[in-house]
Amino acid sequence: MQTLNKCLLIFSLALGKNISPLDSWSVLFESKHKVHATPHITNIIRSNPAHFTNNQIEELKSLNISIQNNNFLIERPEGLNESHVTNHFKFHYTLGNSYDAIDNINYVISMGEVFENVWSFYIDSLGYLPPVQDQMIGGSNLYDIYLLNLPSGYFGITYTSGAATENPSCASFIKMRNSYSSSLFSDHSELENIQVTAVHEFFHAIQFSYNCYEKLWFMEATAVWAEDELYDDINDHYRYMPTWFSNPGKPLNYTYGIHMYGTFIFFQYIDEHLGGPQTIKQCWEKSNENSTYIGDNSYLSINEALQNQNSSLDDAYNRMRIANRIMSSNLNAGIYRYEEANDYPVELPKIKEFINYDLGDYKSYTSSELNLFSTHYIELSTDVPVVISLNNESGPISDLSLFTVLKYDDIPRWSVRSNNEINIDPLVGVDYISIIVSATDDIEKNWDYSLTIKDGHREDFTFYDPYPNPGSSKYPINIDLQVIEPQNLFIKIFDVLGRQIWSMDKKVSEAGLLSVAWSGKNQNKKNISSGVYFIYAKGEHNSFTKKVTFIK
């Protein structure tokens, strides 16, 4: 495990495409679109002022960023002579004819109610650390929020504060708009804009209480995830998905542009299938433990948190990439299901290559563009059985993973297989065959790989993925076998120690669907314990094993 953790640190350092401080400056001052300013201001504050021209430094002063002793200094806004206090927040604002004035006090009161709701959800209910106190720089020990006429397109900004804190935490404060009525924000109501911005920026404040040095991609991806966790009917985060799904070849920790916001889908998958929001919190707890100003331990922290779910960064990443291809809310999708998939503004990731195969062909596909924690999707069209083989031209085969996804005709059923060599029989009737190649578990920056496709063999039955998974006595696990040729079929269930706990055999005289519902009882019809089990199905020529979880 120590070797793996060391490698994960090197991975993150080598492969993330990081946005430069000058690029962040351009986003802040030259963008004509909506702007999440926090990562770019954070990126600039972490950098050396020598990167910038005098004119650029002068522009930064408009955002209360100046230079002192060759370091960037954050100053608090001035001229806000009114305040509104809630249980945990102090809102600074002004009325009248000022450029920063709000229309009326009800705007502040409404915003206060939203922020208190956010605090209650993340601090009181989910147990995240509250923001670190700023030594009363804002006049109290309450968290300071300043209402201002922010630059056009800015949602809000969370600044790190210069208050003395215990490393690696840092205090912070937030700037919110004095109005969200601009046409740039017309996709949602003013209240909805306040809600998603309050969650996003306050989650940054929480993040800074764990690790002031964490990487921007991890910060933004989880902040976007947090928006939907509390206010799941607004769906502002949907706007990041088309660009993200158009670029599956970019690494998971890619920071440039808006890609890092779309990476919320990775944490959404973890939330839905690997422990819920508590696992996301554990990622930040591990970030605190692994904090480093110089390096990048984001992959390491996520990997350690996932171990509590008997998973890993590799496992979660590969499962997420499969779910992104299946893209369904149907319960049959099992561990590859997204609850809101049917509403997402995407249908599938960008396909890198389309391959047609006929009987007797021998096809070879090569690529030299695969980065760590990035994926290539290849679509295969064939009417005959094929064998697909993966070869790593740049190192051990264990660096890469090969999955296939078969969507069956006319029914919401999928078959997912993984190996370095996979036989596919499309004669059962398929809607699509997708080949998924990903890079995990090595320190190389790029991989060259090749796929070979040749004639395969007929399969006498197909084992659909069991569902629901996890199952329970209330929701039995359905075991469905699509029988292609008459034969004797055997189904056995084993526990993790290899002990057989249940079995059945069936003589099938004609092609069709064989369905069995297993409600968690052993051969003696006694209830079994909660845990992981393996379903083994064997026919005349083929056999398959599927892993399921049963919860009493």
XYZ file of C-alpha atoms in Angstrom:
552
model
C 0.000 0.000 0.000
C 2.886 2.376 0.724
C 4.173 1.901 -2.838
C 0.714 2.551 -4.292
C 0.324 5.731 -2.258
C 3.730 6.978 -3.374
C 2.790 6.319 -6.993
C -0.501 8.169 -6.603
C 1.393 11.258 -5.469
C 3.614 11.068 -8.556
C 0.558 10.540 -10.777
C -1.054 13.752 -9.644
C 2.110 15.774 -10.023
C 2.811 14.517 -13.519
C -0.497 14.476 -15.285
C -2.869 17.218 -14.216
C -3.115 19.992 -16.798
C -2.965 22.969 -14.437
C -4.214 26.404 -15.329
C -1.485 29.032 -15.067
C -1.835 32.169 -12.900
C -1.836 34.303 -16.054
C -4.646 32.206 -17.527
C -6.574 32.710 -14.292
C -6.065 36.462 -14.615
C -7.508 36.298 -18.148
C -10.585 34.431 -16.924
C -11.182 37.022 -14.209
C -10.792 40.115 -16.368
C -11.453 39.101 -19.966
C -14.272 36.544 -19.807
C -17.699 37.590 -21.095
C -19.430 34.568 -19.568
C -20.387 33.348 -16.107
C -17.354 33.079 -13.852
C -16.612 31.008 -10.760
C -13.886 33.333 -9.533
C -12.718 31.452 -6.436
C -10.326 28.950 -8.089
C -8.735 31.657 -10.210
C -8.224 34.062 -7.328
C -6.886 31.160 -5.246
C -4.552 30.226 -8.093
C -3.234 33.788 -8.283
C -2.817 34.138 -4.510
C -0.769 30.927 -4.443
C 1.564 32.243 -7.162
C 4.421 34.728 -7.319
C 3.512 38.375 -8.095
C 6.509 38.474 -10.432
C 4.384 36.601 -13.002
C 2.262 39.701 -13.585
C 2.744 43.070 -15.247
C 2.158 46.322 -13.388
C -1.109 46.825 -15.278
C -2.321 43.346 -14.327
C -1.455 43.952 -10.678
C -3.353 47.231 -10.817
C -6.424 45.375 -12.130
C -6.178 42.891 -9.243
C -6.657 45.757 -6.792
C -10.280 45.991 -7.955
C -10.717 42.535 -6.399
C -9.033 43.616 -3.136
C -5.763 41.873 -4.024
C -2.574 43.870 -3.469
C 1.113 43.123 -2.886
C 3.031 43.321 0.365
C 6.601 42.050 0.848
C 6.501 40.316 -2.552
C 3.396 38.336 -1.580
C -0.231 38.805 -2.484
C -2.324 40.365 0.272
C -6.115 40.056 0.548
C -7.962 43.091 1.866
C -11.530 43.256 3.156
C -14.095 45.396 1.295
C -14.760 48.859 2.704
C -17.746 51.184 2.679
C -20.363 48.611 3.717
C -21.878 50.420 6.693
C -24.788 48.080 7.466
C -24.829 44.543 8.823
C -27.308 41.720 9.272
C -26.505 38.957 11.762
C -27.785 35.370 11.796
C -26.771 32.445 13.996
C -23.537 31.784 12.107
C -23.051 34.650 9.645
C -22.521 38.392 9.547
C -23.643 40.017 6.289
C -22.010 43.337 5.406
C -23.976 45.548 3.001
C -25.024 49.077 2.213
C -28.198 50.876 1.140
C -28.860 54.079 -0.762
C -27.173 55.271 -3.948
C -23.885 53.431 -3.560
C -22.558 51.323 -6.436
C -22.668 48.342 -4.060
C -26.105 49.069 -2.573
C -28.775 46.384 -2.333
C -32.381 47.144 -3.285
C -33.882 46.334 0.112
C -33.215 44.567 3.391
C -35.384 41.592 2.379
C -32.656 40.583 -0.071
C -30.173 40.229 2.807
C -32.674 38.446 5.041
C -33.456 35.941 2.289
C -29.750 35.340 1.677
C -29.221 34.830 5.402
C -31.890 32.134 5.473
C -30.227 30.364 2.548
C -26.775 30.389 4.156
C -28.172 29.115 7.453
C -29.829 26.275 5.537
C -26.489 25.462 3.906
C -24.749 25.512 7.304
C -27.407 23.253 8.818
C -27.092 20.713 6.010
C -23.310 20.463 5.722
C -22.139 21.250 9.252
C -24.982 20.067 11.490
C -26.348 17.151 9.436
C -23.376 15.816 7.459
C -20.759 16.705 10.063
C -18.265 18.681 7.983
C -15.843 20.946 9.825
C -17.123 24.533 10.071
C -15.023 27.294 8.528
C -12.052 28.328 10.640
C -12.625 31.533 12.616
C -10.739 34.594 11.362
C -9.716 36.091 14.734
C -12.526 38.677 14.515
C -11.051 40.457 11.501
C -14.612 41.099 10.335
C -15.663 42.431 13.741
C -17.005 39.197 15.243
C -16.465 35.449 15.347
C -19.308 34.980 12.875
C -18.492 34.057 9.279
C -18.275 37.214 7.157
C -20.157 37.658 3.895
C -19.862 40.892 1.909
C -22.570 41.961 -0.559
C -21.085 43.891 -3.467
C -21.602 44.786 -7.096
C -19.208 42.114 -8.332
C -17.843 42.169 -11.892
C -20.269 41.015 -14.570
C -20.696 37.246 -14.632
C -19.182 36.576 -11.200
C -21.372 34.323 -9.055
C -19.439 34.832 -5.823
C -15.917 34.616 -4.424
C -14.426 32.827 -1.434
C -11.146 34.410 -0.332
C -8.613 32.879 1.996
C -7.930 35.169 4.935
C -4.637 36.212 6.472
C -5.859 35.275 9.954
C -3.508 33.069 11.952
C -4.740 29.455 11.893
C -3.394 25.978 12.484
C -1.746 24.513 9.386
C -3.040 23.297 6.882
C -6.314 25.141 7.521
C -7.001 28.737 6.636
C -9.794 31.141 7.453
C -11.874 32.699 4.704
C -14.661 35.105 3.831
C -17.172 35.282 0.978
C -18.275 37.977 -1.442
C -21.787 37.631 -2.870
C -23.495 39.728 -5.507
C -25.760 42.559 -4.407
C -28.138 41.385 -7.154
C -28.542 38.317 -9.374
C -31.059 39.963 -11.712
C -28.605 40.371 -14.612
C -29.479 38.657 -17.904
C -26.355 36.505 -17.477
C -28.138 34.761 -14.600
C -31.565 34.515 -16.234
C -31.447 30.705 -16.502
C -32.607 30.584 -12.883
C -34.559 32.742 -10.473
C -32.672 35.119 -8.198
C -33.317 32.845 -5.218
C -32.019 29.807 -7.115
C -28.857 31.698 -8.089
C -28.327 32.635 -4.451
C -28.878 29.026 -3.371
C -26.386 27.375 -5.737
C -23.824 30.141 -5.189
C -24.194 29.947 -1.413
C -23.588 26.186 -1.451
C -20.687 26.404 -3.889
C -18.847 29.203 -2.107
C -19.557 27.982 1.422
C -18.296 24.536 0.449
C -15.053 26.258 -0.555
C -14.951 27.752 2.950
C -15.353 24.226 4.344
C -12.599 22.956 2.045
C -10.207 25.651 3.278
C -10.854 24.486 6.840
C -9.525 21.041 5.846
C -6.678 21.913 3.499
C -5.745 25.372 2.288
C -3.407 23.872 -0.340
C -5.682 21.345 -2.044
C -5.701 21.190 -5.827
C -8.241 23.257 -7.724
C -9.826 20.364 -9.652
C -10.685 18.538 -6.410
C -12.072 21.735 -4.892
C -14.267 22.642 -7.849
C -15.532 19.136 -8.622
C -16.724 18.595 -5.049
C -18.145 22.128 -4.757
C -20.274 21.527 -7.860
C -21.313 18.144 -6.439
C -22.322 19.932 -3.220
C -24.705 22.250 -5.103
C -26.871 19.357 -6.233
C -26.616 17.482 -2.953
C -28.646 20.172 -1.193
C -30.604 21.877 -3.989
C -31.140 18.990 -6.391
C -33.956 20.607 -8.387
C -31.970 23.589 -9.709
C -29.481 21.578 -11.805
C -27.188 24.464 -12.679
C -24.371 21.906 -12.822
C -25.863 20.304 -15.935
C -24.236 23.048 -18.035
C -20.779 21.575 -17.408
C -21.640 18.096 -18.664
C -21.580 18.453 -22.487
C -18.002 19.757 -22.509
C -16.824 17.167 -19.983
C -18.405 14.241 -21.836
C -16.887 15.512 -25.079
C -13.407 15.068 -23.593
C -13.093 11.627 -21.943
C -9.429 11.585 -22.957
C -8.588 14.365 -20.501
C -7.209 13.211 -17.132
C -9.451 13.204 -14.096
C -7.386 15.981 -12.488
C -7.395 18.218 -15.576
C -7.724 21.783 -14.303
C -7.703 23.970 -17.384
C -10.964 25.612 -18.517
C -14.339 24.428 -17.219
C -13.428 20.735 -17.351
C -12.794 20.550 -13.603
C -16.388 21.597 -12.884
C -17.751 18.720 -14.971
C -15.630 16.297 -12.952
C -18.405 16.498 -10.353
C -19.792 13.391 -12.124
C -16.998 11.316 -10.561
C -18.037 12.358 -7.061
C -21.693 11.976 -7.998
C -20.942 8.353 -8.853
C -19.161 7.875 -5.515
C -22.104 9.487 -3.727
C -24.642 7.164 -5.363
C -22.705 3.890 -5.171
C -19.754 4.061 -2.783
C -20.877 5.294 0.595
C -22.863 8.443 -0.083
C -21.901 11.968 1.014
C -19.933 10.574 3.957
C -17.345 9.205 1.525
C -16.923 12.676 0.016
C -16.401 14.021 3.534
C -13.819 11.309 4.180
C -11.992 12.412 1.016
C -11.590 15.837 2.616
C -10.583 14.350 5.949
C -7.850 12.441 4.126
C -6.926 15.647 2.303
C -6.318 17.222 5.696
C -4.106 14.314 6.774
C -2.153 14.273 3.498
C -1.843 18.030 3.019
C 1.248 19.342 1.288
C 2.048 22.785 -0.061
C 4.464 21.513 -2.701
C 2.996 18.279 -4.060
C -0.412 16.954 -5.025
C -2.000 14.284 -2.849
C -5.535 14.587 -4.190
C -5.536 11.117 -5.807
C -3.987 9.644 -2.685
C -6.658 11.147 -0.416
C -9.526 9.906 -2.583
C -8.006 6.437 -2.832
C -7.644 6.163 0.951
C -11.232 7.309 1.537
C -12.576 4.748 -0.937
C -10.796 1.912 0.852
C -13.436 2.247 3.578
C -15.950 1.127 0.923
C -13.814 -1.842 -0.188
C -13.068 0.169 -3.306
C -10.204 2.241 -4.677
C -9.554 5.166 -6.970
C -9.012 2.743 -9.869
C -12.223 0.848 -9.156
C -14.402 3.939 -8.734
C -12.925 5.561 -11.827
C -13.526 2.531 -14.058
C -17.059 2.033 -12.764
C -17.850 5.704 -13.352
C -16.592 5.489 -16.948
C -18.828 2.452 -17.559
C -21.808 4.250 -16.021
C -21.121 7.210 -18.306
C -21.499 4.952 -21.347
C -24.639 3.191 -20.094
C -26.165 6.506 -18.942
C -29.458 5.208 -17.599
C -31.719 5.711 -14.589
C -33.191 2.232 -15.047
C -32.774 -0.017 -12.009
C -31.432 -2.745 -14.304
C -28.269 -0.668 -14.724
C -27.405 -1.600 -11.121
C -24.043 -0.244 -9.987
C -23.784 1.697 -13.258
C -26.974 3.671 -12.725
C -27.310 7.427 -12.221
C -30.483 8.558 -10.518
C -30.835 11.602 -12.799
C -29.353 10.060 -15.958
C -32.564 10.389 -17.940
C -32.502 14.153 -17.306
C -28.809 14.716 -17.985
C -28.110 16.792 -21.136
C -25.778 14.079 -22.494
C -26.341 10.609 -23.921
C -22.830 9.183 -24.075
C -19.164 10.234 -24.047
C -17.403 11.160 -27.262
C -16.487 8.077 -29.300
C -12.850 8.013 -30.366
C -13.153 5.340 -33.067
C -15.838 3.342 -34.896
C -14.850 -0.152 -36.046
C -16.822 -2.436 -38.377
C -16.021 -6.153 -38.341
C -17.049 -8.957 -40.713
C -16.428 -12.701 -40.487
C -12.811 -13.525 -41.328
C -11.515 -9.997 -40.722
C -8.546 -9.253 -38.505
C -8.659 -5.690 -37.217
C -6.008 -3.812 -35.275
C -6.423 -0.387 -33.697
C -3.555 1.548 -32.120
C -3.408 4.745 -30.070
C -0.635 6.741 -28.421
C -2.749 9.346 -26.658
C -3.951 7.694 -23.444
C -3.141 9.599 -20.236
C -3.430 8.433 -16.659
C -7.054 8.341 -15.468
C -8.346 9.105 -18.924
C -10.459 6.903 -21.178
C -11.049 6.040 -24.819
C -14.459 4.823 -26.003
C -14.528 2.711 -29.172
C -17.733 1.475 -30.796
C -17.761 -1.918 -32.507
C -20.305 -2.965 -35.118
C -20.429 -6.670 -35.979
C -22.911 -9.461 -36.643
C -20.493 -12.285 -35.795
C -18.739 -13.397 -32.589
C -15.397 -11.672 -31.990
C -12.509 -11.776 -29.536
C -11.141 -8.396 -28.432
C -7.600 -8.280 -27.012
C -5.762 -5.378 -25.364
C -1.995 -4.944 -25.574
C 0.032 -2.337 -23.692
C 2.905 -1.130 -25.866
C 4.347 1.073 -23.091
C 4.547 -1.192 -20.064
C 2.786 -3.943 -18.130
C -0.765 -4.798 -19.112
C -1.859 -4.117 -15.519
C -1.463 -0.377 -16.215
C -4.494 -0.499 -18.503
C -8.028 -1.798 -18.172
C -10.327 -3.159 -20.870
C -14.098 -3.280 -20.464
C -16.885 -4.010 -22.901
C -20.489 -2.895 -22.567
C -23.224 -4.666 -24.543
C -26.662 -3.093 -24.672
C -29.263 -5.680 -25.671
C -31.949 -4.982 -28.253
C -35.321 -3.640 -27.130
C -34.773 -4.152 -23.382
C -33.006 -2.062 -20.701
C -30.311 -4.665 -20.071
C -26.540 -4.415 -20.296
C -23.665 -6.842 -20.005
C -20.332 -5.539 -18.690
C -17.199 -7.645 -19.048
C -13.592 -7.065 -18.094
C -10.433 -8.922 -19.052
C -7.429 -8.483 -21.283
C -9.213 -10.726 -23.797
C -13.002 -10.705 -24.130
C -15.283 -12.795 -26.344
C -18.404 -11.049 -27.628
C -21.340 -12.868 -29.227
C -23.778 -10.353 -30.773
C -26.146 -13.014 -32.117
C -28.319 -12.709 -29.023
C -29.259 -9.269 -30.385
C -27.456 -6.100 -29.317
C -28.124 -2.399 -29.641
C -24.457 -1.458 -29.303
C -21.052 -2.846 -28.353
C -18.771 -0.358 -26.624
C -15.082 -0.958 -25.879
C -13.668 1.081 -22.982
C -9.913 1.449 -22.467
C -8.582 3.342 -19.433
C -5.157 3.922 -17.898
C -4.659 3.361 -14.169
C -1.875 2.428 -11.768
C 1.370 3.616 -13.287
C 3.563 6.712 -13.278
C 3.964 7.083 -17.033
C 2.424 10.150 -18.622
C 1.175 8.553 -21.834
C 0.468 5.040 -23.002
C 0.651 3.439 -26.415
C -1.776 0.553 -26.706
C -3.325 -1.624 -29.372
C -6.568 -3.533 -29.728
C -6.869 -6.612 -31.905
C -10.210 -7.991 -33.028
C -10.586 -11.426 -34.601
C -13.204 -14.139 -35.033
C -14.665 -15.380 -31.756
C -16.985 -18.205 -30.717
C -20.698 -18.622 -30.119
C -21.991 -18.384 -26.564
C -24.816 -20.728 -25.603
C -26.229 -18.338 -22.982
C -25.756 -14.823 -21.634
C -25.788 -13.839 -17.959
C -27.278 -10.363 -17.513
C -25.988 -8.268 -14.624
C -28.032 -9.183 -11.519
C -30.348 -6.476 -10.200
C -31.033 -4.797 -7.905
C -27.497 -4.808 -6.592
C -27.336 -4.473 -3.617
C -30.406 -6.614 -2.996
C -32.357 -7.454 0.154
C -35.117 -9.731 1.406
C -37.556 -6.977 0.463
C -35.939 -6.499 -2.943
C -34.704 -9.940 -4.120
C -31.827 -10.135 -6.578
C -32.987 -11.134 -10.055
C -30.776 -13.645 -11.865
C -31.598 -13.555 -15.582
C -30.021 -15.840 -18.170
C -30.725 -15.367 -21.873
C -30.573 -18.920 -23.208
C -29.551 -19.185 -26.847
C -29.434 -22.971 -27.259
C -31.190 -25.825 -25.344
C -28.965 -27.136 -22.540
C -28.630 -27.887 -18.838
C -27.896 -24.787 -16.751
C -26.414 -24.711 -13.256
C -26.559 -21.710 -10.915
C -24.565 -21.633 -7.681
C -24.037 -18.901 -5.090
C -20.868 -18.717 -2.983
C -19.827 -16.500 -0.084
C -16.475 -14.692 0.079
C -14.876 -17.765 1.702
C -15.820 -19.909 -1.274
C -18.549 -21.845 0.529
C -21.541 -22.794 -1.583
C -24.729 -21.557 0.065
C -27.343 -22.102 -2.644
C -27.683 -23.861 -5.992
C -30.166 -24.938 -8.631
C -30.062 -26.705 -11.978
C -32.487 -26.397 -14.850
C -32.921 -28.235 -18.113
C -33.854 -25.680 -20.752
C -35.459 -27.183 -23.840
C -35.762 -24.051 -25.975
C -34.234 -20.607 -26.350
C -35.624 -17.919 -24.081
C -35.165 -16.030 -20.826
C -34.590 -17.963 -17.599
C -35.326 -15.803 -14.541
C -34.659 -16.653 -10.900
C -35.244 -14.375 -7.890
C -32.886 -14.942 -4.939
C -34.145 -13.474 -1.663
C -31.069 -14.171 0.459
C -31.806 -17.676 1.689
C -29.480 -20.650 1.711
C -30.243 -24.162 0.494
C -32.078 -24.859 3.767
C -34.230 -21.731 3.248
C -32.594 -19.928 6.159
C -31.643 -16.246 5.944
C -28.009 -15.559 5.123
C -25.845 -12.743 6.532
C -25.343 -9.390 4.868
C -22.259 -9.314 2.687
C -20.726 -9.940 -0.720
C -21.649 -13.070 -2.688
C -20.725 -14.557 -6.050
C -23.274 -15.980 -8.475
C -21.818 -18.640 -10.774
C -23.765 -19.765 -13.844
C -22.572 -22.640 -16.056
C -23.982 -23.996 -19.277
C -22.813 -26.582 -21.759
C -19.960 -24.473 -23.140
C -19.787 -21.240 -21.140
C -19.699 -20.057 -17.551
C -19.956 -16.617 -15.932
C -19.509 -15.213 -12.427
C -21.159 -12.043 -11.095
C -20.524 -10.304 -7.764
C -23.503 -9.059 -5.746
C -24.114 -7.522 -2.341
C -26.961 -8.629 -0.081
C -28.220 -6.453 2.786
C -30.558 -7.946 5.388
